[in-house]
mmCIF file with all atom_site columns, C-alpha atoms in Angstrom:
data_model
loop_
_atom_site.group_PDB
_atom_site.id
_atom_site.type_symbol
_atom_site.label_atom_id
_atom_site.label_alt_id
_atom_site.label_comp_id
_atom_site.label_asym_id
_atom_site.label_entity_id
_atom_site.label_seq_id
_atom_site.pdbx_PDB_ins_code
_atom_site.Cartn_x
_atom_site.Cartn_y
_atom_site.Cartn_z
_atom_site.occupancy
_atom_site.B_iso_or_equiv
_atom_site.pdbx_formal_charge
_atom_site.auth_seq_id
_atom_site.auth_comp_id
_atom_site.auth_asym_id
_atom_site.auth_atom_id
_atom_site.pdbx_PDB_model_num
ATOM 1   C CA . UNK A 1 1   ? 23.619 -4.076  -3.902 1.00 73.00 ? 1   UNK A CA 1
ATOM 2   C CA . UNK A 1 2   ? 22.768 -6.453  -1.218 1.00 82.00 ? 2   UNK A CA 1
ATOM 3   C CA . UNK A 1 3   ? 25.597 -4.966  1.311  1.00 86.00 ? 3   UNK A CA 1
ATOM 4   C CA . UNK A 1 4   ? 25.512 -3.420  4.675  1.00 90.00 ? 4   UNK A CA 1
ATOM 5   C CA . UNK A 1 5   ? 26.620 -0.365  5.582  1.00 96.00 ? 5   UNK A CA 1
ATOM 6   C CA . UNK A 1 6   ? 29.935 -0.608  7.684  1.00 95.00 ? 6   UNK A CA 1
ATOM 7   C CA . UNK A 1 7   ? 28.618 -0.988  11.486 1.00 95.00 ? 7   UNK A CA 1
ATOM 8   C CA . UNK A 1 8   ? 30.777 1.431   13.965 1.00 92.00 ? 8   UNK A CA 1
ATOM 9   C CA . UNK A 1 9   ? 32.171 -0.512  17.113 1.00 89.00 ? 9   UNK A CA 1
ATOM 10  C CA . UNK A 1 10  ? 30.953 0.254   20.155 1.00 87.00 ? 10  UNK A CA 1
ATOM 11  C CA . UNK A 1 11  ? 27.330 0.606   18.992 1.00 91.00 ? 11  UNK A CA 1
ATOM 12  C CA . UNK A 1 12  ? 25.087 3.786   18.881 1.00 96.00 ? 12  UNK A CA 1
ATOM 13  C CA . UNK A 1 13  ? 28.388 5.427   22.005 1.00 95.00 ? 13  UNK A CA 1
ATOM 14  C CA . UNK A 1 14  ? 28.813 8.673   20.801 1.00 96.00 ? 14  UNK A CA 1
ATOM 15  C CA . UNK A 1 15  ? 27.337 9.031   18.249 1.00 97.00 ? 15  UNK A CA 1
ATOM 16  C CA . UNK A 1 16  ? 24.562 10.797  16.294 1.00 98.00 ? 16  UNK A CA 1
ATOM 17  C CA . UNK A 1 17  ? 21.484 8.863   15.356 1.00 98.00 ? 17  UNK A CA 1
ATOM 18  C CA . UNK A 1 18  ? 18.897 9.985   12.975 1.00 98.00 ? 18  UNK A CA 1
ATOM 19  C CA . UNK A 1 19  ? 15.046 9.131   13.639 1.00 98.00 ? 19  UNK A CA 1
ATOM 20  C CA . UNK A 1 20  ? 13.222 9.263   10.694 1.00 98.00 ? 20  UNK A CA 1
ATOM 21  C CA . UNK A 1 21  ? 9.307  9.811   11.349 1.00 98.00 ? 21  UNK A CA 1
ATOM 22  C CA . UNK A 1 22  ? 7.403  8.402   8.542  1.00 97.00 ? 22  UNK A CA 1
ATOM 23  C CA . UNK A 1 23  ? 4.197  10.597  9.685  1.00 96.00 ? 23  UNK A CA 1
ATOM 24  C CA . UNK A 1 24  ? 2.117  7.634   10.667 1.00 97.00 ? 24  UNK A CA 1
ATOM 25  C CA . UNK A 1 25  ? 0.440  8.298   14.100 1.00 96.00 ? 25  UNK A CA 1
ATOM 26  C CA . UNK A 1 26  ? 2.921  7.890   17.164 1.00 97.00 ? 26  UNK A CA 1
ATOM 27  C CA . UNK A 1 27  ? 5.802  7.248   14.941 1.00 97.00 ? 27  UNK A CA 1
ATOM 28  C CA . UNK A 1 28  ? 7.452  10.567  16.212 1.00 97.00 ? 28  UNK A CA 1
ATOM 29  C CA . UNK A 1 29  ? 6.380  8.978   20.292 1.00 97.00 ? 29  UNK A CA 1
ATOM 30  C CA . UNK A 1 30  ? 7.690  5.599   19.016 1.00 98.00 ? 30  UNK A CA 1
ATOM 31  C CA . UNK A 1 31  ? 11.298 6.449   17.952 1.00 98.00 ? 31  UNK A CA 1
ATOM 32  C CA . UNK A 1 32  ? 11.550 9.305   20.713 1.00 98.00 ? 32  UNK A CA 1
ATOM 33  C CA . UNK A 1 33  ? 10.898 6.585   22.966 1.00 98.00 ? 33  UNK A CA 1
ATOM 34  C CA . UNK A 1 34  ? 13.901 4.719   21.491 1.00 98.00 ? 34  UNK A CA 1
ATOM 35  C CA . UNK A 1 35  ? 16.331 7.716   21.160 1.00 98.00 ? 35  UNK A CA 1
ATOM 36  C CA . UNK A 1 36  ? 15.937 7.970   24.667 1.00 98.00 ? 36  UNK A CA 1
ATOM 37  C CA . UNK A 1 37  ? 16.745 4.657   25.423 1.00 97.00 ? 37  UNK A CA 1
ATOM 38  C CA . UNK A 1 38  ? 19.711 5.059   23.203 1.00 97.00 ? 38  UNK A CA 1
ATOM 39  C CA . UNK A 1 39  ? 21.149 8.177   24.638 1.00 97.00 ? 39  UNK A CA 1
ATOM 40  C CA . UNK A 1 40  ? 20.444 7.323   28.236 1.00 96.00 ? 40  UNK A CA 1
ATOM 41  C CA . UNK A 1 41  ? 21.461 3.539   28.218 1.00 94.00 ? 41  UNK A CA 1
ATOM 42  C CA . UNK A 1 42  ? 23.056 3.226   25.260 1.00 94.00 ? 42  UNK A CA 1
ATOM 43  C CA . UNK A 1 43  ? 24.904 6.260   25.086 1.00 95.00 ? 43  UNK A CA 1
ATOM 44  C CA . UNK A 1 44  ? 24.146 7.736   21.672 1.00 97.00 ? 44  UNK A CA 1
ATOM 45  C CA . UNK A 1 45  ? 25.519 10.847  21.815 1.00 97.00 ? 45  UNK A CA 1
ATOM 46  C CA . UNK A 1 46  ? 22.623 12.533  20.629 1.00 96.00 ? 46  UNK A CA 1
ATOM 47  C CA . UNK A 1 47  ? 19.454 11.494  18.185 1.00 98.00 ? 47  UNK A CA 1
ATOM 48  C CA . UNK A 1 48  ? 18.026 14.306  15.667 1.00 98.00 ? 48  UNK A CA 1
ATOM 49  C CA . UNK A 1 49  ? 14.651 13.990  13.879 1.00 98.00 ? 49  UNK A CA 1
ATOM 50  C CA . UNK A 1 50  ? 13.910 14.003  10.491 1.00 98.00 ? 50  UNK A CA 1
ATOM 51  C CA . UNK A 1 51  ? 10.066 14.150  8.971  1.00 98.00 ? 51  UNK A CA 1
ATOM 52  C CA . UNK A 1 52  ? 9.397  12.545  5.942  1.00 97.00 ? 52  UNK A CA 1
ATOM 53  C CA . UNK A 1 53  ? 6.902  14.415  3.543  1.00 95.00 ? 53  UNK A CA 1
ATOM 54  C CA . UNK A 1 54  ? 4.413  11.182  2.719  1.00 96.00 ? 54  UNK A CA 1
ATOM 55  C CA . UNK A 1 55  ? 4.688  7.523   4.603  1.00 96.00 ? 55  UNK A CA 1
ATOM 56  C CA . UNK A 1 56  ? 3.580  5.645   1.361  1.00 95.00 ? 56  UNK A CA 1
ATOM 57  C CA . UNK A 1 57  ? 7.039  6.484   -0.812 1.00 95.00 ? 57  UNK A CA 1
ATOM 58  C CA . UNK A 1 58  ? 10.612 6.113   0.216  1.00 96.00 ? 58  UNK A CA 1
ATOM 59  C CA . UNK A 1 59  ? 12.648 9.546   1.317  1.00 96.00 ? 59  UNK A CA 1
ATOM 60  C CA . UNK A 1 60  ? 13.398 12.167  -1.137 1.00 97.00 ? 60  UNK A CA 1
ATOM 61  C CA . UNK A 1 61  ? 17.202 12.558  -2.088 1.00 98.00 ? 61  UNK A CA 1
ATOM 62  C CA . UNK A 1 62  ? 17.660 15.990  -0.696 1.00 98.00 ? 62  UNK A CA 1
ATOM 63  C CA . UNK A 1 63  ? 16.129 14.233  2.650  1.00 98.00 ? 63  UNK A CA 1
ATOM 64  C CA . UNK A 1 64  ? 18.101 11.510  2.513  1.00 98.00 ? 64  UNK A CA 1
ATOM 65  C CA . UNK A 1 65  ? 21.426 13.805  1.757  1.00 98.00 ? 65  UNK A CA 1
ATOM 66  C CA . UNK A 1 66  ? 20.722 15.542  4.810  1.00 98.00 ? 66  UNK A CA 1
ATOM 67  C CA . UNK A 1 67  ? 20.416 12.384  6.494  1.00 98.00 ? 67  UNK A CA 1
ATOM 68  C CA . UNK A 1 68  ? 23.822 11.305  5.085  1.00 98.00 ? 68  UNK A CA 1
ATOM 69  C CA . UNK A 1 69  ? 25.386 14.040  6.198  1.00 98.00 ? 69  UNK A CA 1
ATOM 70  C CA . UNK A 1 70  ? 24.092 14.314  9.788  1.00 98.00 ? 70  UNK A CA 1
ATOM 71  C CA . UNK A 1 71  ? 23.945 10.920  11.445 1.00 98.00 ? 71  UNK A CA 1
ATOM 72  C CA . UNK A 1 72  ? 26.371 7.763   12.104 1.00 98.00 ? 72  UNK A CA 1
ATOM 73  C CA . UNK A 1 73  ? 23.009 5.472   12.196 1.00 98.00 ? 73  UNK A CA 1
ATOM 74  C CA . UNK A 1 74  ? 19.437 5.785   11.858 1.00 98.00 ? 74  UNK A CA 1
ATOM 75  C CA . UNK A 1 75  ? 16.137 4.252   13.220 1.00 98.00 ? 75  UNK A CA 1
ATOM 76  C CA . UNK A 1 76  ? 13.060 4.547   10.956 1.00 98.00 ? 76  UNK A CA 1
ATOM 77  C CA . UNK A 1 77  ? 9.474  3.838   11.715 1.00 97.00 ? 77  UNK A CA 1
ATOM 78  C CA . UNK A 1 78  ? 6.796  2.954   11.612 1.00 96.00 ? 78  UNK A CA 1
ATOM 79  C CA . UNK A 1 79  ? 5.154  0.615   9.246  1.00 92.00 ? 79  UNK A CA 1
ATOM 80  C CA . UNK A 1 80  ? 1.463  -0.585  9.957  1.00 93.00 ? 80  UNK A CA 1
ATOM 81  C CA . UNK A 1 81  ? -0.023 -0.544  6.519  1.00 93.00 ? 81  UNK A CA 1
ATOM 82  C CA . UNK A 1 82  ? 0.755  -2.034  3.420  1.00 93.00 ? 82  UNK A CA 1
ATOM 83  C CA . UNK A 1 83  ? 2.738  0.933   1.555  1.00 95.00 ? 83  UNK A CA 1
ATOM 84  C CA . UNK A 1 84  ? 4.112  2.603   4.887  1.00 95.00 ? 84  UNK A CA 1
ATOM 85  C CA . UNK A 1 85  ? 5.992  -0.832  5.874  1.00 96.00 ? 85  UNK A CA 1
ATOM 86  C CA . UNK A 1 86  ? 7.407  -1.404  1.988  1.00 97.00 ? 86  UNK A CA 1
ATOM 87  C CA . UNK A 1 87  ? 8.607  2.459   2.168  1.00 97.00 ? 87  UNK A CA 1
ATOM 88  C CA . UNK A 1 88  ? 9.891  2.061   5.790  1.00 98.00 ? 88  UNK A CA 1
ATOM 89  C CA . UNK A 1 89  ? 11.867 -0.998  4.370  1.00 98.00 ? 89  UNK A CA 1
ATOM 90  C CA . UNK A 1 90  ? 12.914 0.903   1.462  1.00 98.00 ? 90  UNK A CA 1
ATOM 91  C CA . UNK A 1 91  ? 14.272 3.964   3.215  1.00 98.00 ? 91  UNK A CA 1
ATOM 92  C CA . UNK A 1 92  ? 16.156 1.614   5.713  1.00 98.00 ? 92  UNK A CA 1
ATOM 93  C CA . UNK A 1 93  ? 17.990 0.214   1.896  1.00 98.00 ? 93  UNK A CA 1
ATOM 94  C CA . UNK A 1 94  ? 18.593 3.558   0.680  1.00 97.00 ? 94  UNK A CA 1
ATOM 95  C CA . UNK A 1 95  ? 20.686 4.835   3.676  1.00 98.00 ? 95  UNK A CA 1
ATOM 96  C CA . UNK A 1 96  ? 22.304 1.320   4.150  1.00 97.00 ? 96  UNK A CA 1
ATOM 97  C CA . UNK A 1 97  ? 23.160 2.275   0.283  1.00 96.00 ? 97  UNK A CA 1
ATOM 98  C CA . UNK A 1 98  ? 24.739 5.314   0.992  1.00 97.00 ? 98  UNK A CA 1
ATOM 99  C CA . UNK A 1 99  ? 26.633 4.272   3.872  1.00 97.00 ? 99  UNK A CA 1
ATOM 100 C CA . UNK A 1 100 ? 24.597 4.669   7.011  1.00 98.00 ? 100 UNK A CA 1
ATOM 101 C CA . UNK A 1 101 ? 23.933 1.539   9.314  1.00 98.00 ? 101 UNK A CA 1
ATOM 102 C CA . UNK A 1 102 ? 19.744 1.633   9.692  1.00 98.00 ? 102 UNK A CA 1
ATOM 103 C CA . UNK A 1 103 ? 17.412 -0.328  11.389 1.00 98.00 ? 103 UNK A CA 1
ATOM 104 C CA . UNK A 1 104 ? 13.702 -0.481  9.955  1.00 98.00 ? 104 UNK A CA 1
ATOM 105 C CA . UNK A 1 105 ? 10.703 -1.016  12.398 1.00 98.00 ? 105 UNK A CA 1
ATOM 106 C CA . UNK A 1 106 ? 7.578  -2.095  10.554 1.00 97.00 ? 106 UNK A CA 1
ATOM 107 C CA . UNK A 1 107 ? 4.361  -3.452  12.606 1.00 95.00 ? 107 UNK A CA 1
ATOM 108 C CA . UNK A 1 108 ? 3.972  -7.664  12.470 1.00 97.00 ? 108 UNK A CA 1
ATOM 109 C CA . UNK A 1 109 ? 1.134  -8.052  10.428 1.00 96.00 ? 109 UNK A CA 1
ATOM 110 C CA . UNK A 1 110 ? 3.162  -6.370  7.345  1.00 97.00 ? 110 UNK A CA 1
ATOM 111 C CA . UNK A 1 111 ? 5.904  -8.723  7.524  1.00 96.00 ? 111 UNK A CA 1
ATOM 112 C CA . UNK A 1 112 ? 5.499  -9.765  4.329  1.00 96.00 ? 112 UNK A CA 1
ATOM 113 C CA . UNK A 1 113 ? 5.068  -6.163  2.744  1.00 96.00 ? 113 UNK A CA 1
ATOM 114 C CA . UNK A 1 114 ? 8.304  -5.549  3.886  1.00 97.00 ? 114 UNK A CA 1
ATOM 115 C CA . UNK A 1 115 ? 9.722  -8.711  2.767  1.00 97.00 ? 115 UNK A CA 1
ATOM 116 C CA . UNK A 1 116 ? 8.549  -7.974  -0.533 1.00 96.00 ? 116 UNK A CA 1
ATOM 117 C CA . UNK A 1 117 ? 10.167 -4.466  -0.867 1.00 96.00 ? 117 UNK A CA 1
ATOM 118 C CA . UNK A 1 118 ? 13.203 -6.155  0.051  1.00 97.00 ? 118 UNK A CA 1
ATOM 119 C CA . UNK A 1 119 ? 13.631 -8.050  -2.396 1.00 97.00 ? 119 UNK A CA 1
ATOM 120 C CA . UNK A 1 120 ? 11.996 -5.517  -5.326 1.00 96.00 ? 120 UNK A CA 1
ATOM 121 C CA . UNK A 1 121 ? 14.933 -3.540  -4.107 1.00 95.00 ? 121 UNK A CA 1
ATOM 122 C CA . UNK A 1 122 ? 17.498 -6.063  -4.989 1.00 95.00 ? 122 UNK A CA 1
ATOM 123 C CA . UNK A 1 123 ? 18.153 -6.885  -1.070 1.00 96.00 ? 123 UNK A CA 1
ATOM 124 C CA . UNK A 1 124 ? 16.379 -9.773  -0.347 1.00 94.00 ? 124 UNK A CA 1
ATOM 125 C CA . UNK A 1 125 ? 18.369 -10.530 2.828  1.00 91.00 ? 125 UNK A CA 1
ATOM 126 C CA . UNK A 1 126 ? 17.664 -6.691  3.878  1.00 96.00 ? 126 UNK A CA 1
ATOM 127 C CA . UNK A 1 127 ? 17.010 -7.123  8.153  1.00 96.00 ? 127 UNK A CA 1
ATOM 128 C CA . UNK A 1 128 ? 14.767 -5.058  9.683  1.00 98.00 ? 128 UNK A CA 1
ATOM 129 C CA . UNK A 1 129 ? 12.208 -5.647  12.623 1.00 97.00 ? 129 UNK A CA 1
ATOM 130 C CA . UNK A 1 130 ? 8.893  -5.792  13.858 1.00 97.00 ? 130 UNK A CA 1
ATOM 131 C CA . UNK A 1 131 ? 6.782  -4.250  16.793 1.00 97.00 ? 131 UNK A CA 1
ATOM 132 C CA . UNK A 1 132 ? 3.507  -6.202  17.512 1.00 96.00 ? 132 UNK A CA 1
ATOM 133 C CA . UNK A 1 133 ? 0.339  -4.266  15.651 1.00 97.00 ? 133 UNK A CA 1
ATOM 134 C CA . UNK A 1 134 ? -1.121 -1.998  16.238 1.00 96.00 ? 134 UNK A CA 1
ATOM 135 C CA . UNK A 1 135 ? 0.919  1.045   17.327 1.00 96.00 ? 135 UNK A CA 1
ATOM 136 C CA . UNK A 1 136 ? -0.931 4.167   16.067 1.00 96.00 ? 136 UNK A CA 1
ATOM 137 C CA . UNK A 1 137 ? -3.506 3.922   18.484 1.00 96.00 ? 137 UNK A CA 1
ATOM 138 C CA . UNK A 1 138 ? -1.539 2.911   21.724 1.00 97.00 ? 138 UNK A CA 1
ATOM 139 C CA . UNK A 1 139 ? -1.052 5.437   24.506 1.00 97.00 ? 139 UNK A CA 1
ATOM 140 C CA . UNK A 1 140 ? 2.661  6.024   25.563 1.00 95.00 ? 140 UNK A CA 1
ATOM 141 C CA . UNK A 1 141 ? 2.934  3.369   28.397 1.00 97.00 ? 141 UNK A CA 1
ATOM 142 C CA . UNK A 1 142 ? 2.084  0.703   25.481 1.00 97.00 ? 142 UNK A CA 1
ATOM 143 C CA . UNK A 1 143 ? 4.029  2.252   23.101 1.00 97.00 ? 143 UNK A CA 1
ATOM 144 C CA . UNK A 1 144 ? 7.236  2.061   25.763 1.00 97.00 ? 144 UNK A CA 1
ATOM 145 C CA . UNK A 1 145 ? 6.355  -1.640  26.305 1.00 97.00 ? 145 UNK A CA 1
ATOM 146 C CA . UNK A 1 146 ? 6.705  -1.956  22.124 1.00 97.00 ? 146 UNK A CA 1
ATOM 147 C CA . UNK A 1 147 ? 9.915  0.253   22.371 1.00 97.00 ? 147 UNK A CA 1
ATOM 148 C CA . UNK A 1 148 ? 11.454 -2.492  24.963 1.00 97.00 ? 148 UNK A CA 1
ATOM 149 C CA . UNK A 1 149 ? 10.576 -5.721  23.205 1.00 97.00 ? 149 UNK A CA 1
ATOM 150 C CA . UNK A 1 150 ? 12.142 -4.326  19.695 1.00 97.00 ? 150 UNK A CA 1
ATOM 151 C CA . UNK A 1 151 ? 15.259 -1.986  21.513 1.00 97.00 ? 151 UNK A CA 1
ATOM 152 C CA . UNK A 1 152 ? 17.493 -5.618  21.206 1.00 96.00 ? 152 UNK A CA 1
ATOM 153 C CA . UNK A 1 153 ? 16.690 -6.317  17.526 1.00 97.00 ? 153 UNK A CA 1
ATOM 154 C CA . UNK A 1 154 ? 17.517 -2.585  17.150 1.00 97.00 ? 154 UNK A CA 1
ATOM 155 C CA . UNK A 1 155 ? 20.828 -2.514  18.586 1.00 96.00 ? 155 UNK A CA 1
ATOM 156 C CA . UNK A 1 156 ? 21.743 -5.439  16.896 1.00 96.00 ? 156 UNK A CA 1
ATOM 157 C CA . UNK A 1 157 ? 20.737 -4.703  13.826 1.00 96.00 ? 157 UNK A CA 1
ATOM 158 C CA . UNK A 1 158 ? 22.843 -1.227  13.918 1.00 96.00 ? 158 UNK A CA 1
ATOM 159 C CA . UNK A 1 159 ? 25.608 -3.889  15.201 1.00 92.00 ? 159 UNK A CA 1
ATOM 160 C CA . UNK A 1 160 ? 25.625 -3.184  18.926 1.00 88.00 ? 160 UNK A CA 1
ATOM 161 C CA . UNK A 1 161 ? 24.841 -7.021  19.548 1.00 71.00 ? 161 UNK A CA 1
ATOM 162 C CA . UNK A 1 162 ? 27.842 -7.530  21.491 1.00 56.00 ? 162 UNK A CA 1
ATOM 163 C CA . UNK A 1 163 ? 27.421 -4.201  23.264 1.00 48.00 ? 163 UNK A CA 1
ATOM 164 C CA . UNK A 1 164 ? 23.868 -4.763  25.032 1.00 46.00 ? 164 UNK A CA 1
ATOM 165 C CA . UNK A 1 165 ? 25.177 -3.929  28.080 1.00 47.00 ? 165 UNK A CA 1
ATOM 166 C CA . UNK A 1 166 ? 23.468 -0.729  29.470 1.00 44.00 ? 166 UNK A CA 1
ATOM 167 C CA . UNK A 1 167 ? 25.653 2.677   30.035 1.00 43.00 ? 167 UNK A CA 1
ATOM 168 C CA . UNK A 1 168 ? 25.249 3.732   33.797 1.00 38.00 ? 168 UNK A CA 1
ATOM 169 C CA . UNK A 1 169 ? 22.873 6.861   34.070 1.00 39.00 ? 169 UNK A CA 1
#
């Protein structure tokens, strides 16, 4: 099924948003990064995260149950090899699947891995975005600087385009 998960209005406002850590090196600094960003100018209400078991294969169902159950939206990262970015992309269509707005972050030069899990999994028009490679090996100053050029494709993917504005600290 090629069809998004309802989006909430108001954005991430409120509400709980899962990061899932794929286990590749500063994916947990990564979306920390961005939960931050959401809860403090955003205002998520608050982010959990979750730890996949491998980064080469999409979530396992009891993981992704959990998921489910726990969050309004979820960020998932990062891809920056070949298998990583078609599972990142492939967990972001599972929980759009079972109802839960998602937005994928894969590195730029595995664009077209992603692309390709995409449409394997039936959702060729499937959005997710891209941070510029490389990101495992970037100290937290870079990897904030990769957290604020991909934060807008974020929001709007999780449907907060028309709510960019930032909440007042």
């Amino acid at each position: 099924d090629g069809t998004l998960a309802p989006r909430p209005a108001g954005g991430p406002r409120g509400l709980t948003v899962g990061l899932l850590d794929n286990t590749k090196p500063n994916a947990e600094v990564l979306l920390a990064l961005i939960g931050d960003e959401l809860r403090r100018h955003h205002g998520a209400g608050k982010t959990v995260l979750y730890v996949k078991d491998y980064f080469g294969t999409p979530l396992k169902d009891e993981l992704l149950a959990r998921i489910v159950q726990d969050c309004d939206m979820v960020v998932t990262a990062v891809g920056d090899c070949g298998s990583c970015s078609a599972a990142t992309v492939a967990d972001g269509i599972l929980l759009e699947r079972a109802g839960v707005p998602t937005a994928s972050i894969i590195s730029d030069s595995f664009l077209v891995s992603g692309r390709a899990m995409a449409e394997v999994q039936g959702f060729p028009g499937f959005e997710f975005t891209a941070v510029r490679h490389p990101v495992a090996s970037l100290d937290e100053k870079q990897l904030n600087d990769r957290v604020q050029s991909v934060l807008p494709d974020v929001l709007r993917i999780l449907g907060a385009g028309d709510v960019l504005e930032r909440v007042a600290v």
